[in-house]
Amino acid sequence: MHNRLIRAAGASFVCLALAAPLPAFAIDTGGNDTMTSAPAPAPAKPAMAKPAKPKVMVPTLAAARADIAASNWTKAIADLKLIVAASPKSADGWNLLGFSYRSHGDLKLADAAYDTALKLNPKHTGALEYQGILYIKLGKADEAKSNLGKIKAICGTTCTEYKDLAKALGV
């Protein structure tokens, strides 16, 4: 077969109809010894898999309660942050995080944690009690009494949460 060269609008295009492939040096470039086209793109690098994130061991609520019982507030807060990150709908986890923050002295974060617990479960008597105690610390006795009324509506006056908050209020 014959080699055919096609030229259009001043650019060189090579159309080869070959019986056998030509060696690379035999390709007609239109008489120009320099390449006029863009260089071939570099071969794509194989996609690198992202390294797997190390799995973080999430403590249990029982472990957090043990930290609380030992008054290890820093450890309890760290554990409870992991717990609520893994289970953001855990009203118990948010309540204990609020308790730990309050006991550690961070009343603003405690209030936010109690609010989250009560949004998840408005009838969480533990969160109502602990938030009531926070309100007492903040000088908001009326809000603490409101929480006491909510606890009374949920479990009456004989449950531990009612008794503890009533005692803290002096009623």
Short mmCIF file of C-alpha atoms in Angstrom, two decimals:
data_model
loop_
_atom_site.label_atom_id
_atom_site.label_comp_id
_atom_site.label_asym_id
_atom_site.label_seq_id
_atom_site.Cartn_x
_atom_site.Cartn_y
_atom_site.Cartn_z
CA MET A 1 0.00 0.00 0.00
CA HIS A 2 0.96 3.63 -0.35
CA ASN A 3 1.54 6.26 2.32
CA ARG A 4 -0.73 9.28 1.90
CA LEU A 5 -0.10 12.72 3.36
CA ILE A 6 -3.08 15.06 3.85
CA ARG A 7 -2.54 18.80 4.34
CA ALA A 8 -5.30 21.19 5.41
CA ALA A 9 -5.12 24.92 6.10
CA GLY A 10 -1.38 24.96 6.57
CA ALA A 11 -1.38 22.28 9.24
CA SER A 12 0.02 18.87 8.64
CA PHE A 13 -2.05 15.81 9.31
CA VAL A 14 -0.67 12.44 8.55
CA CYS A 15 -2.97 9.72 7.43
CA LEU A 16 -1.10 6.52 6.89
CA ALA A 17 -2.54 3.52 5.26
CA LEU A 18 0.13 0.93 5.73
CA ALA A 19 0.50 -2.67 4.97
CA ALA A 20 3.02 -2.85 7.78
CA PRO A 21 3.77 -0.34 10.52
CA LEU A 22 6.60 2.08 9.83
CA PRO A 23 9.32 2.67 12.36
CA ALA A 24 8.85 5.85 14.36
CA PHE A 25 11.57 7.72 12.45
CA ALA A 26 9.84 7.11 9.10
CA ILE A 27 6.67 9.12 9.80
CA ASP A 28 6.33 12.15 7.50
CA THR A 29 6.02 15.36 9.55
CA GLY A 30 5.58 17.60 6.54
CA GLY A 31 9.25 18.40 6.12
CA ASN A 32 9.53 20.22 9.44
CA ASP A 33 12.13 18.75 11.71
CA THR A 34 10.54 20.21 14.87
CA MET A 35 7.31 19.09 16.42
CA THR A 36 4.50 21.62 15.97
CA SER A 37 1.90 19.89 18.06
CA ALA A 38 1.62 19.83 21.85
CA PRO A 39 3.58 17.10 23.54
CA ALA A 40 1.65 14.03 24.50
CA PRO A 41 0.24 14.22 28.01
CA ALA A 42 2.10 12.38 30.70
CA PRO A 43 0.57 9.05 31.58
CA ALA A 44 -1.95 9.36 34.37
CA LYS A 45 -0.70 8.35 37.76
CA PRO A 46 -2.66 5.56 39.31
CA ALA A 47 -5.12 6.83 41.88
CA MET A 48 -3.72 6.47 45.33
CA ALA A 49 -6.13 5.14 47.86
CA LYS A 50 -6.59 7.49 50.78
CA PRO A 51 -5.13 6.02 53.90
CA ALA A 52 -7.84 4.69 56.14
CA LYS A 53 -8.56 6.80 59.17
CA PRO A 54 -7.50 5.00 62.28
CA LYS A 55 -10.51 3.74 64.13
CA VAL A 56 -11.05 5.52 67.39
CA MET A 57 -12.21 3.39 70.24
CA VAL A 58 -15.37 4.99 71.58
CA PRO A 59 -15.67 4.63 75.33
CA THR A 60 -18.89 3.41 76.86
CA LEU A 61 -21.22 5.43 79.06
CA ALA A 62 -20.20 3.08 81.88
CA ALA A 63 -16.54 4.11 81.42
CA ALA A 64 -17.57 7.79 81.42
CA ARG A 65 -19.60 7.24 84.59
CA ALA A 66 -16.51 5.68 86.20
CA ASP A 67 -14.51 8.81 85.27
CA ILE A 68 -17.27 10.94 86.80
CA ALA A 69 -17.34 8.84 89.97
CA ALA A 70 -13.58 9.40 90.26
CA SER A 71 -14.06 13.16 89.66
CA ASN A 72 -11.75 12.86 86.66
CA TRP A 73 -13.50 15.64 84.74
CA THR A 74 -10.95 16.04 81.97
CA LYS A 75 -11.08 12.33 81.11
CA ALA A 76 -14.87 12.22 81.46
CA ILE A 77 -15.24 15.18 79.09
CA ALA A 78 -12.85 13.64 76.56
CA ASP A 79 -14.68 10.31 76.70
CA LEU A 80 -18.11 11.91 76.48
CA LYS A 81 -17.11 14.04 73.50
CA LEU A 82 -16.19 10.82 71.67
CA ILE A 83 -19.46 9.22 72.77
CA VAL A 84 -21.68 12.07 71.54
CA ALA A 85 -19.66 12.36 68.32
CA ALA A 86 -20.31 8.66 67.65
CA SER A 87 -23.93 8.81 68.91
CA PRO A 88 -25.14 12.40 68.54
CA LYS A 89 -28.69 11.40 69.51
CA SER A 90 -27.65 10.04 72.91
CA ALA A 91 -29.51 12.22 75.42
CA ASP A 92 -27.73 10.34 78.23
CA GLY A 93 -24.33 11.14 76.68
CA TRP A 94 -25.19 14.85 76.33
CA ASN A 95 -26.56 14.95 79.88
CA LEU A 96 -23.40 13.41 81.34
CA LEU A 97 -21.26 15.74 79.22
CA GLY A 98 -23.20 18.68 80.68
CA PHE A 99 -22.71 17.32 84.20
CA SER A 100 -18.97 16.92 83.58
CA TYR A 101 -18.63 20.42 82.13
CA ARG A 102 -20.55 21.89 85.07
CA SER A 103 -18.45 19.98 87.59
CA HIS A 104 -15.30 21.11 85.78
CA GLY A 105 -16.47 24.72 85.96
CA ASP A 106 -17.44 25.37 82.33
CA LEU A 107 -21.03 26.49 82.87
CA LYS A 108 -21.59 27.78 79.32
CA LEU A 109 -20.71 24.44 77.73
CA ALA A 110 -22.71 22.63 80.41
CA ASP A 111 -25.79 24.66 79.53
CA ALA A 112 -25.38 23.89 75.83
CA ALA A 113 -25.00 20.16 76.53
CA TYR A 114 -28.12 20.10 78.72
CA ASP A 115 -30.05 21.97 76.02
CA THR A 116 -29.03 19.35 73.47
CA ALA A 117 -30.02 16.49 75.81
CA LEU A 118 -33.42 18.08 76.40
CA LYS A 119 -34.00 18.71 72.68
CA LEU A 120 -33.38 15.02 72.10
CA ASN A 121 -35.56 13.97 75.06
CA PRO A 122 -37.65 16.71 76.70
CA LYS A 123 -38.64 14.25 79.45
CA HIS A 124 -35.08 13.39 80.48
CA THR A 125 -35.43 13.88 84.22
CA GLY A 126 -31.67 13.64 84.81
CA ALA A 127 -31.00 16.49 82.38
CA LEU A 128 -33.84 18.54 83.90
CA GLU A 129 -32.37 18.03 87.37
CA TYR A 130 -28.77 18.83 86.38
CA GLN A 131 -29.85 21.84 84.35
CA GLY A 132 -31.89 23.00 87.36
CA ILE A 133 -28.78 22.80 89.54
CA LEU A 134 -26.89 24.77 86.89
CA TYR A 135 -29.64 27.42 86.98
CA ILE A 136 -29.23 27.68 90.75
CA LYS A 137 -25.47 28.25 90.28
CA LEU A 138 -26.28 30.95 87.73
CA GLY A 139 -28.76 32.66 90.09
CA LYS A 140 -31.77 31.64 87.99
CA ALA A 141 -33.94 30.11 90.72
CA ASP A 142 -37.17 30.63 88.76
CA GLU A 143 -35.85 28.57 85.86
CA ALA A 144 -34.70 25.87 88.32
CA LYS A 145 -38.21 25.81 89.81
CA SER A 146 -39.64 25.47 86.30
CA ASN A 147 -37.45 22.39 85.79
CA LEU A 148 -38.65 21.04 89.15
CA GLY A 149 -42.24 21.41 87.93
CA LYS A 150 -41.39 19.52 84.72
CA ILE A 151 -39.81 16.71 86.72
CA LYS A 152 -42.89 16.55 88.98
CA ALA A 153 -45.15 16.22 85.91
CA ILE A 154 -43.01 13.36 84.58
CA CYS A 155 -42.31 11.24 87.67
CA GLY A 156 -44.03 12.88 90.63
CA THR A 157 -42.42 14.00 93.86
CA THR A 158 -40.96 10.65 94.88
CA CYS A 159 -38.33 10.21 92.17
CA THR A 160 -34.69 10.91 92.98
CA GLU A 161 -34.36 13.75 90.43
CA TYR A 162 -37.28 15.65 91.99
CA LYS A 163 -36.00 15.14 95.52
CA ASP A 164 -32.42 16.22 94.65
CA LEU A 165 -33.46 19.37 92.80
CA ALA A 166 -36.06 20.27 95.47
CA LYS A 167 -33.34 19.92 98.12
CA ALA A 168 -30.94 22.10 96.09
CA LEU A 169 -33.70 24.72 95.81
CA GLY A 170 -34.53 24.46 99.52
CA VAL A 171 -38.19 23.55 98.94
#
